[in-house]
Amino acid sequence: MYFLGVLSLLVYPSLISSFPPLRIGESNMKQVWLLVLVMLYQVFPSEGIYNTVNIGVLISFNSTVGRVAKVAIEAAVDDINSNVTILNGTKLNISILDTKLSTGFLGIIDSLRLIKSDTVAIIGPQYSVMAHVISHIANEMQVPLLSFAATDPTLTSLQFPYFIRTTQSDLCQMSAVAEIVDHFQWRDVIAVYVDDDHGRNGVAALGDKLAEKRGKISHKSPFRPNNFSLEDISSALYKIALMESRVIVLHIYPSFGLEVLHVARTLGMMGSGYVWIATDWLSTVLDSDPSLSTTQAVNDIQGVITLRMYTPDSEIKRKFSSRWNKLSRRNDSHKGPLGLNIFGLYAYDTVWVLASALDEFFKSGATVSFSNDSNLNTSRGDTLQMDTMGLFVDGDILRRKILDVNRSGLTGQMEFSADGNLVNPSYEIINVIGTGIRRIGYWSETSGLHTGEASNHSNSSEGLYGIIWPGQTTQTPRGWVFASNGRHLRIGVPLRISNPEIVSRIEGTTDMFSGYCIDVFTAALNLLPYAVPYKYIPFGDGKTNPLNAKLLNEITVGEFDVVVGDITITTGRTKIVDFTQPYIESGLVVVAPIRKMKSSAWAFLRPFTPMMWFVTGMFFLVVGAVVWVLERRLNDDFRGPARRQFATIIWFSFSTLFFSHREKTVSTLGRLVLIIWLFVVLILNSSYIASLTSILTVEQLSSSVKGIESLATSNDRIGFLSGSFAENYLTQELNIHRSRLVPLNSASEYEMALKDGPANGGVTAIIDERAYMELFLATRCDYGIVGQEFTKMGWGFAFPRDSPLAIDMSTAILKLSENGDLQRIHDKWLSRSACSSEGAKQGIDRLELKSFWGLFLLSGIACFISLLCYVSRMAYRFSRHSNNDNLEGSSRSTRLRSFLTFVNEREEEDDNNISKRKRSEKGSSRRVAHKDGFDCSCVKVDIANDD
C-alpha cells in the first residue's frame, strides 16, 4: 500500500537520517525516489492485489480418483496463473498433501498444517468420512472447504456451512438407481456397501428414494472400511446368494470394488437372473484404467449397470481431453497409463470456481487477513501450538462468493442452488458389454429416465435402451427367486368347520388340504415358471371358525408367507397385506325362508298394490269429472238431466281404459286433458299386462323379507358366519346394532336358526357371501336368496406387503381364467344341484305407486291448468254478462247463483262461429252430392233454419 509506505517514512525519520549523505544531482534524486517507490510497492502491494494466495489440497495419491485429480488440479493452477484476465496478477500457491488412504486422524493433521500456513481455502478432502471431520475445523477457522469427490448427501447441511460440494451428491445418484429399479418393476434390492459415512448415508438415501417408489432394501451387507479380506467378501456374498432378491446395488470404493465382483463371479452370482447395479465408482475405474478391457477383470463385470455423472460435450472439454495424455505422462508417468475420469473434470473446474470467487473477493475490497482465535488461545497446554493458527477474517465473504459463482467449465454449468448443491444434476446409465461400455440412457432430476442426451430432444423418449444382462441375456430378470436356504413357503390355511367344499383338511393328515381354494392355488403355482417349495400350516382349533383378521395378522408378524382360503378382499385388509387377483366374486346376500305363491281367483289383482289400484281408480273419476266440466257448455253429449250426466261421467271415465269412449270432445282444454290421460292409460295397460303375464307363466316365490333394506330397518335378529367380515360390515356400514346379530358356525346351524325364527330364539334371515349360500341352498329348497347382492367383493390369496410372488400369482390366476381351468375348478366343487337351479328365489315385484307417480302428476297438472284456464275464461265472460244485466249492485250470493247459472247454460255461438259452421256444413253437403252423383249447385241448404 502506498499510503502505508509514506506513513512509515514519516514515523521513522531516523531511518532516513542514518544513511550517509549523498551528493547527487537533481536528476539522480528522482531516480532514487523512483527506486524507493518500487521497493515499497514490492513490500506493500496496492489494495486488493497480492502476489500469491495459499490454497491447500487434500487428496490420496495412491487412489484412482486422487491420481487423476492431482494432475487435473496442477493443470488448472497452471492455466489460471498464466491467464491475465483473472485475479489481476495474483498467483495461486497450491500445497498438495497426500492423505494416503487415511480417512481420519492423519487427515486432521494435514488440514491443521494447511491452516497454519494462512490458507484461504482447501480443495478436498477426497473422502466423505474425512470431510465430516475437517468440516468442523473449517467452520471454526472460517476456511471454505471445496470437495470434488465427497458425495455423502449429509455433508450439505446447516451443520457444515463452509463445506461446498463441487460435484453431484449421492442423493441424486440414488434417485437414479431407484428410477432404474422402478422402471423394471423390481421391489426389493440388496445393498452392498462400505460401513462408513459415505456408504451408510448413501444407502440411507437409496432406501428413502426406493420407498417413494414402493420399493425397499430387503437386506444390507456392510463391509469394514479398509480392513476386510476375500473371506469376508465370500461370506457376505454367500449369504446374499441364499436370499430371494437378485437385484444388488454395489456402493463401494473403486479400490476394491472389482474384488467384490470377482468373488461374485466365482460364486456364480454373475449369471442369468442376477442384476448388478454399481454406482459411479465402476465408471470411474473404467475411465481411469484404459488397459482394464484387455485383462481378465473385464469378465467379472459383464452385464453390470453403472452410472456416470453426465457432462455435456463442449469445445473446452475436447481441448482439455486432447491435452490429457501429455499432462498425465508428465505428472504421473511412473504409475502407468492414466485415463481422464469424471472426478478429474470436476477437480479442474473446482480450482476455476475458487479462482473466480477469489477474483470477485478482491474486487469487492475484501482482504486476506488472519487473526488469532480466542478459543484456541484459551486451550490448555501449548504443545500443539494451536495459537499459531489464524482465523480467516473475511472467510465468510469468500464462501458467499464461491456460492455465487456461475460459469461454464469442463463439466458444464457450474452453478450452486440455494441448498449448496450443483444445479441440474444428471447421470449417464451405462451397460458393460464385452470389452467396452454402452450408454443405454440418461437420468435427470427433472425428466427421470430418458434415452436422449437432452430430455426435450426430438429423439428422446422415456425409459432405457435394451440391456445385455449378466449371463449374456436380453430378457429382463425377474429380480427375485425363491430363497435357496432350504426354507419352504409357509402357507397358512384356516381350519373351518363349515363348507368343506371350500377348504378342509384331509382326514387322517395334519398338513394336507383339499377344496376349491386349494385346487385354485395349486393350479396357479403350476403355471409359474419356477418351482415353489411349500408346506401347509393349519390355523385354528378345528372347533370354531378362526377369525380371518387374526389369520392375516400372522403374515404381518412373519409366521406365514401366504394365506390360502376363503379370504375376502376388503379395504382394511389391503392396508396390511397384498392380495392377488380375485379368483371368485362373492358379495353378501340375504337368505330367508320362502314360500310358493299359489294361483287364485284374484290373481289378476297382483300386478298392482292396493294403493296403486286406489289412486288409479280415483284418477279415472277425476279426469272424467274434469272433462265433463270443460265440455258441458259446448257438447250436448255432456248435457241433460243430473242422473244422465253422472252416468256419462262414470262411463266416459272408465271407457278410456279401453280407448272405447263414444263421447266426442270439442273444447281445446278438454282434448288436452284427454290426450295426456290416454297416454297415462297406455303406460298403465302395458305395465299391467307385462306383470300379469309374469305372474301367470313363471313360478313365484315370496318371503316376508324383501332384501337388505327391509331387513336393516326392522328389529329382527340376523345370522352371519362367525369370523367373517360380515359382522363389521353390518355394524359399521349399515348401522345395525350388534345385539341383533347372531354368530353361526355351520350350515346346520343356519338351517336350525331359520327354522326356529326370531320368535323361538332363531333368526329372520342369514347374511353371508354368495359362494357359501349357493352351497347352502343346493339341498335346501325351503330357503332362498331375497333381494339383490349388496356388495361386490372377491376372494384372493394374501401375501406380505410388496411380495413379488403376489404379482406372479395374479398373472397365473388370469391365465387360469383365460384357458377355462378356473371355471372347471369352480364347477367341480361349487356346482349347483337341481334344487338351487330352478330359478332365482325372488319375491314378487308388485308394481307400486312410486313407479308411476310422475305420470299421475303430469295428468293432475294438466287437469288443474285446464280447470284454471276454464274458470278464468268463465269469470271474464260472466263479468261482461253481469255488466249488461246491471248486476253490479246485487249481493254476493245473488252473483254466485247468477255465475253458476251462467256456467250451466249452453254456450251461444257468435256470428263468426255460425259462418264457419255454415261453410263447413255446406262443404260437407257438396261432398255428399258429388259422391251420390248429384250436381251440388242444385242443392240448397237452409242454414238459417238449422237451429
Short mmCIF file of C-alpha atoms in Angstrom, two decimals, residues 276-583:
data_model
loop_
_atom_site.label_atom_id
_atom_site.label_comp_id
_atom_site.label_asym_id
_atom_site.label_seq_id
_atom_site.Cartn_x
_atom_site.Cartn_y
_atom_site.Cartn_z
CA TRP A 276 -25.84 -55.79 -10.54
CA ILE A 277 -26.13 -52.00 -10.30
CA ALA A 278 -22.80 -50.35 -9.47
CA THR A 279 -22.70 -46.70 -8.51
CA ASP A 280 -20.30 -44.31 -10.24
CA TRP A 281 -17.20 -45.99 -8.77
CA LEU A 282 -17.19 -48.55 -11.61
CA SER A 283 -17.41 -45.97 -14.39
CA THR A 284 -14.57 -44.12 -12.65
CA VAL A 285 -12.41 -47.27 -12.74
CA LEU A 286 -13.24 -47.92 -16.40
CA ASP A 287 -12.42 -44.35 -17.40
CA SER A 288 -9.20 -44.22 -15.37
CA ASP A 289 -7.67 -47.53 -16.48
CA PRO A 290 -7.73 -47.92 -20.27
CA SER A 291 -5.91 -51.25 -20.01
CA LEU A 292 -8.72 -52.84 -17.97
CA SER A 293 -10.52 -54.04 -21.12
CA THR A 294 -7.51 -56.22 -22.01
CA THR A 295 -7.34 -58.02 -18.66
CA GLN A 296 -9.29 -60.89 -17.20
CA ALA A 297 -11.07 -58.45 -14.88
CA VAL A 298 -13.39 -57.47 -17.70
CA ASN A 299 -15.06 -60.88 -17.42
CA ASP A 300 -16.10 -60.04 -13.87
CA ILE A 301 -18.19 -57.04 -14.87
CA GLN A 302 -20.14 -58.32 -17.87
CA GLY A 303 -23.77 -57.17 -17.84
CA VAL A 304 -23.27 -54.78 -14.93
CA ILE A 305 -25.15 -51.46 -14.97
CA THR A 306 -23.23 -48.46 -13.71
CA LEU A 307 -23.73 -44.71 -13.54
CA ARG A 308 -21.54 -41.79 -14.54
CA MET A 309 -22.10 -38.13 -13.89
CA TYR A 310 -23.19 -36.56 -17.15
CA THR A 311 -21.02 -33.79 -18.60
CA PRO A 312 -22.10 -32.29 -21.93
CA ASP A 313 -19.67 -32.12 -24.84
CA SER A 314 -18.04 -28.74 -25.35
CA GLU A 315 -15.06 -27.23 -27.08
CA ILE A 316 -13.08 -26.62 -23.87
CA LYS A 317 -13.73 -30.20 -22.77
CA ARG A 318 -12.43 -31.59 -26.07
CA LYS A 319 -9.32 -29.41 -25.88
CA PHE A 320 -8.59 -30.49 -22.33
CA SER A 321 -9.10 -34.15 -23.22
CA SER A 322 -6.63 -33.81 -26.07
CA ARG A 323 -4.07 -32.35 -23.61
CA TRP A 324 -4.65 -35.07 -21.06
CA ASN A 325 -2.21 -37.68 -22.31
CA LYS A 326 0.63 -35.17 -22.23
CA LEU A 327 -0.37 -33.91 -18.78
CA SER A 328 -0.72 -37.37 -17.28
CA ARG A 329 2.61 -38.61 -18.69
CA ARG A 330 4.39 -35.57 -17.31
CA ASN A 331 2.90 -35.75 -13.81
CA ASP A 332 2.16 -39.46 -13.30
CA SER A 333 4.38 -41.36 -15.70
CA HIS A 334 5.68 -43.87 -13.14
CA LYS A 335 2.23 -45.27 -12.47
CA GLY A 336 1.38 -46.41 -15.97
CA PRO A 337 -1.37 -45.11 -18.30
CA LEU A 338 -3.90 -42.83 -16.66
CA GLY A 339 -7.27 -42.06 -18.17
CA LEU A 340 -9.34 -38.96 -17.50
CA ASN A 341 -12.33 -39.73 -15.29
CA ILE A 342 -15.26 -37.57 -14.29
CA PHE A 343 -13.75 -36.58 -10.94
CA GLY A 344 -10.70 -35.19 -12.76
CA LEU A 345 -13.01 -32.88 -14.71
CA TYR A 346 -14.71 -31.73 -11.53
CA ALA A 347 -11.32 -31.24 -9.81
CA TYR A 348 -10.21 -28.98 -12.66
CA ASP A 349 -13.45 -26.98 -12.50
CA THR A 350 -13.19 -26.70 -8.71
CA VAL A 351 -9.91 -24.77 -8.99
CA TRP A 352 -11.51 -22.42 -11.52
CA VAL A 353 -14.56 -21.91 -9.30
CA LEU A 354 -12.25 -20.93 -6.43
CA ALA A 355 -10.23 -18.63 -8.67
CA SER A 356 -13.38 -16.91 -9.95
CA ALA A 357 -14.58 -16.43 -6.39
CA LEU A 358 -11.21 -15.01 -5.31
CA ASP A 359 -11.32 -12.61 -8.22
CA GLU A 360 -14.71 -11.28 -7.06
CA PHE A 361 -13.45 -11.38 -3.48
CA PHE A 362 -10.59 -8.99 -4.24
CA LYS A 363 -12.76 -6.75 -6.39
CA SER A 364 -15.19 -6.31 -3.51
CA GLY A 365 -12.40 -4.86 -1.37
CA ALA A 366 -12.03 -7.84 0.96
CA THR A 367 -8.58 -8.65 2.25
CA VAL A 368 -6.65 -11.79 3.05
CA SER A 369 -6.01 -11.35 6.73
CA PHE A 370 -5.92 -13.68 9.69
CA SER A 371 -6.48 -13.11 13.40
CA ASN A 372 -5.94 -15.17 16.46
CA ASP A 373 -8.84 -17.35 17.58
CA SER A 374 -9.58 -16.68 21.25
CA ASN A 375 -10.95 -20.18 21.64
CA LEU A 376 -7.59 -21.65 20.63
CA ASN A 377 -5.66 -19.29 22.90
CA THR A 378 -7.57 -20.48 25.93
CA SER A 379 -6.89 -24.17 25.26
CA ARG A 380 -4.84 -25.86 27.93
CA GLY A 381 -1.26 -26.61 27.04
CA ASP A 382 0.75 -25.26 24.16
CA THR A 383 2.45 -28.36 22.84
CA LEU A 384 0.26 -28.36 19.75
CA GLN A 385 0.91 -24.64 19.14
CA MET A 386 -2.73 -24.05 18.33
CA ASP A 387 -2.34 -20.33 18.83
CA THR A 388 -0.26 -20.16 15.66
CA MET A 389 -3.33 -20.85 13.52
CA GLY A 390 -5.14 -17.80 12.31
CA LEU A 391 -8.82 -17.20 11.76
CA PHE A 392 -9.60 -16.13 8.18
CA VAL A 393 -11.30 -12.82 8.87
CA ASP A 394 -13.14 -12.50 5.56
CA GLY A 395 -13.65 -16.22 5.11
CA ASP A 396 -17.43 -15.87 5.12
CA ILE A 397 -17.25 -13.36 2.27
CA LEU A 398 -15.19 -15.78 0.22
CA ARG A 399 -17.67 -18.57 1.00
CA ARG A 400 -20.54 -16.48 -0.33
CA LYS A 401 -18.55 -15.53 -3.42
CA ILE A 402 -17.97 -19.22 -4.14
CA LEU A 403 -21.68 -19.99 -3.88
CA ASP A 404 -22.41 -17.07 -6.23
CA VAL A 405 -20.14 -18.40 -8.98
CA ASN A 406 -21.90 -19.12 -12.26
CA ARG A 407 -19.54 -20.16 -15.02
CA SER A 408 -19.16 -22.79 -17.74
CA GLY A 409 -16.49 -25.39 -17.17
CA LEU A 410 -15.39 -28.77 -18.41
CA THR A 411 -18.37 -30.41 -16.67
CA GLY A 412 -20.91 -27.89 -17.89
CA GLN A 413 -22.54 -25.09 -15.98
CA MET A 414 -21.03 -24.65 -12.51
CA GLU A 415 -23.83 -23.01 -10.53
CA PHE A 416 -24.98 -23.66 -6.99
CA SER A 417 -28.55 -23.94 -5.77
CA ALA A 418 -29.90 -22.44 -2.56
CA ASP A 419 -29.00 -25.59 -0.62
CA GLY A 420 -25.38 -25.51 -1.82
CA ASN A 421 -25.58 -28.29 -4.42
CA LEU A 422 -24.86 -28.01 -8.13
CA VAL A 423 -27.93 -27.34 -10.22
CA ASN A 424 -29.37 -29.66 -12.87
CA PRO A 425 -27.82 -32.97 -11.79
CA SER A 426 -27.77 -35.63 -14.48
CA TYR A 427 -26.31 -39.12 -14.92
CA GLU A 428 -25.49 -41.45 -17.78
CA ILE A 429 -26.71 -45.04 -17.46
CA ILE A 430 -24.03 -47.42 -18.78
CA ASN A 431 -24.10 -51.14 -19.55
CA VAL A 432 -20.79 -53.05 -19.58
CA ILE A 433 -20.69 -55.26 -22.67
CA GLY A 434 -17.69 -57.24 -23.93
CA THR A 435 -14.55 -55.15 -23.79
CA GLY A 436 -16.37 -51.85 -23.78
CA ILE A 437 -19.35 -49.98 -22.46
CA ARG A 438 -22.65 -48.91 -24.00
CA ARG A 439 -24.73 -45.94 -22.95
CA ILE A 440 -28.36 -47.10 -22.54
CA GLY A 441 -29.90 -43.85 -21.35
CA TYR A 442 -29.80 -40.84 -19.10
CA TRP A 443 -31.31 -39.71 -15.85
CA SER A 444 -32.06 -36.13 -14.90
CA GLU A 445 -33.79 -34.66 -11.89
CA THR A 446 -36.47 -33.00 -13.97
CA SER A 447 -37.21 -35.73 -16.54
CA GLY A 448 -36.27 -39.03 -14.92
CA LEU A 449 -35.05 -41.78 -17.27
CA HIS A 450 -34.82 -40.94 -20.97
CA THR A 451 -32.84 -42.06 -23.99
CA GLY A 452 -31.86 -38.70 -25.49
CA GLU A 453 -28.89 -36.65 -24.33
CA ALA A 454 -31.36 -33.87 -23.51
CA SER A 455 -34.77 -34.83 -22.15
CA ASN A 456 -36.52 -32.43 -24.53
CA HIS A 457 -34.64 -33.72 -27.59
CA SER A 458 -36.77 -34.84 -30.51
CA ASN A 459 -35.27 -38.32 -30.42
CA SER A 460 -35.63 -38.62 -26.67
CA SER A 461 -38.12 -40.98 -25.09
CA GLU A 462 -38.85 -42.27 -21.63
CA GLY A 463 -37.12 -45.37 -20.34
CA LEU A 464 -33.89 -47.05 -21.44
CA TYR A 465 -32.47 -48.85 -24.44
CA GLY A 466 -32.10 -52.63 -24.41
CA ILE A 467 -29.69 -54.09 -21.88
CA ILE A 468 -27.39 -57.11 -22.01
CA TRP A 469 -27.80 -58.60 -18.54
CA PRO A 470 -25.41 -60.92 -16.68
CA GLY A 471 -25.40 -64.30 -18.36
CA GLN A 472 -25.42 -62.65 -21.81
CA THR A 473 -29.22 -62.48 -21.95
CA THR A 474 -31.51 -59.72 -23.17
CA GLN A 475 -34.50 -60.93 -21.16
CA THR A 476 -35.14 -58.68 -18.21
CA PRO A 477 -34.53 -60.62 -14.99
CA ARG A 478 -37.47 -61.13 -12.69
CA GLY A 479 -35.38 -59.66 -9.89
CA TRP A 480 -36.06 -62.34 -7.31
CA VAL A 481 -36.20 -66.09 -6.80
CA PHE A 482 -37.28 -68.32 -4.01
CA ALA A 483 -34.69 -68.43 -1.31
CA SER A 484 -32.44 -71.48 -1.67
CA ASN A 485 -31.71 -71.71 2.03
CA GLY A 486 -33.91 -74.78 2.48
CA ARG A 487 -36.94 -72.92 3.92
CA HIS A 488 -40.28 -73.79 2.35
CA LEU A 489 -43.05 -71.32 1.65
CA ARG A 490 -45.21 -71.35 4.77
CA ILE A 491 -48.87 -71.35 3.76
CA GLY A 492 -51.48 -70.65 6.39
CA VAL A 493 -54.82 -72.43 5.84
CA PRO A 494 -57.89 -71.79 8.06
CA LEU A 495 -59.40 -74.84 9.80
CA ARG A 496 -63.11 -74.23 9.21
CA ILE A 497 -65.89 -76.47 10.49
CA SER A 498 -68.26 -75.45 7.69
CA ASN A 499 -68.27 -75.70 3.92
CA PRO A 500 -65.67 -78.43 3.34
CA GLU A 501 -66.07 -77.83 -0.38
CA ILE A 502 -64.28 -74.51 0.05
CA VAL A 503 -61.30 -75.69 2.09
CA SER A 504 -60.87 -78.58 4.55
CA ARG A 505 -58.16 -80.77 5.99
CA ILE A 506 -57.96 -84.32 4.65
CA GLU A 507 -58.93 -86.87 7.25
CA GLY A 508 -56.01 -88.58 8.94
CA THR A 509 -53.45 -85.91 7.97
CA THR A 510 -52.10 -82.81 9.62
CA ASP A 511 -50.81 -80.75 6.71
CA MET A 512 -52.80 -81.90 3.69
CA PHE A 513 -55.83 -79.95 2.48
CA SER A 514 -58.40 -80.11 -0.29
CA GLY A 515 -61.19 -77.96 -1.63
CA TYR A 516 -61.91 -75.25 -4.13
CA CYS A 517 -59.35 -72.74 -2.78
CA ILE A 518 -56.60 -75.36 -2.58
CA ASP A 519 -57.16 -76.51 -6.16
CA VAL A 520 -57.05 -72.93 -7.48
CA PHE A 521 -53.85 -72.20 -5.55
CA THR A 522 -52.16 -75.40 -6.75
CA ALA A 523 -53.17 -74.78 -10.36
CA ALA A 524 -51.76 -71.23 -10.21
CA LEU A 525 -48.47 -72.47 -8.74
CA ASN A 526 -48.12 -74.96 -11.58
CA LEU A 527 -48.25 -72.10 -14.09
CA LEU A 528 -45.29 -70.27 -12.51
CA PRO A 529 -42.04 -70.52 -14.50
CA TYR A 530 -40.13 -71.68 -11.42
CA ALA A 531 -40.51 -74.25 -8.69
CA VAL A 532 -42.02 -73.21 -5.37
CA PRO A 533 -41.36 -75.44 -2.34
CA TYR A 534 -44.16 -75.03 0.16
CA LYS A 535 -45.96 -76.60 3.08
CA TYR A 536 -49.45 -76.07 4.51
CA ILE A 537 -49.81 -74.99 8.13
CA PRO A 538 -53.31 -75.24 9.67
CA PHE A 539 -54.66 -72.27 11.61
CA GLY A 540 -57.44 -72.73 14.16
CA ASP A 541 -58.60 -75.27 16.71
CA GLY A 542 -60.97 -77.14 14.39
CA LYS A 543 -63.92 -76.47 16.72
CA THR A 544 -64.85 -72.93 15.74
CA ASN A 545 -64.16 -70.90 12.64
CA PRO A 546 -60.92 -68.89 13.05
CA LEU A 547 -61.04 -65.14 12.59
CA ASN A 548 -59.68 -64.06 9.24
CA ALA A 549 -58.29 -60.88 10.81
CA LYS A 550 -56.07 -62.92 13.14
CA LEU A 551 -55.04 -65.18 10.28
CA LEU A 552 -53.91 -62.23 8.17
CA ASN A 553 -52.09 -60.74 11.14
CA GLU A 554 -49.88 -63.83 11.16
CA ILE A 555 -48.48 -62.64 7.83
CA THR A 556 -47.51 -59.26 9.24
CA VAL A 557 -45.59 -60.85 12.12
CA GLY A 558 -43.77 -63.27 9.81
CA GLU A 559 -45.44 -66.53 10.81
CA PHE A 560 -46.88 -67.17 7.34
CA ASP A 561 -45.60 -66.32 3.88
CA VAL A 562 -49.04 -66.65 2.30
CA VAL A 563 -52.63 -67.35 3.39
CA VAL A 564 -54.80 -69.61 1.22
CA GLY A 565 -58.52 -69.91 1.85
CA ASP A 566 -61.81 -68.10 1.59
CA ILE A 567 -60.29 -64.71 2.39
CA THR A 568 -62.44 -61.81 1.20
CA ILE A 569 -60.58 -58.78 -0.18
CA THR A 570 -61.63 -55.69 1.78
CA THR A 571 -60.25 -52.18 2.00
CA GLY A 572 -59.00 -52.59 5.54
CA ARG A 573 -57.19 -55.83 4.77
CA THR A 574 -55.37 -54.41 1.75
CA LYS A 575 -53.65 -51.97 4.11
CA ILE A 576 -51.76 -54.76 5.90
CA VAL A 577 -51.26 -57.42 3.19
CA ASP A 578 -51.17 -57.71 -0.59
CA PHE A 579 -53.85 -59.74 -2.35
CA THR A 580 -53.72 -61.48 -5.67
CA GLN A 581 -56.22 -61.02 -8.45
CA PRO A 582 -59.65 -62.24 -7.16
CA TYR A 583 -60.31 -65.79 -8.31
#
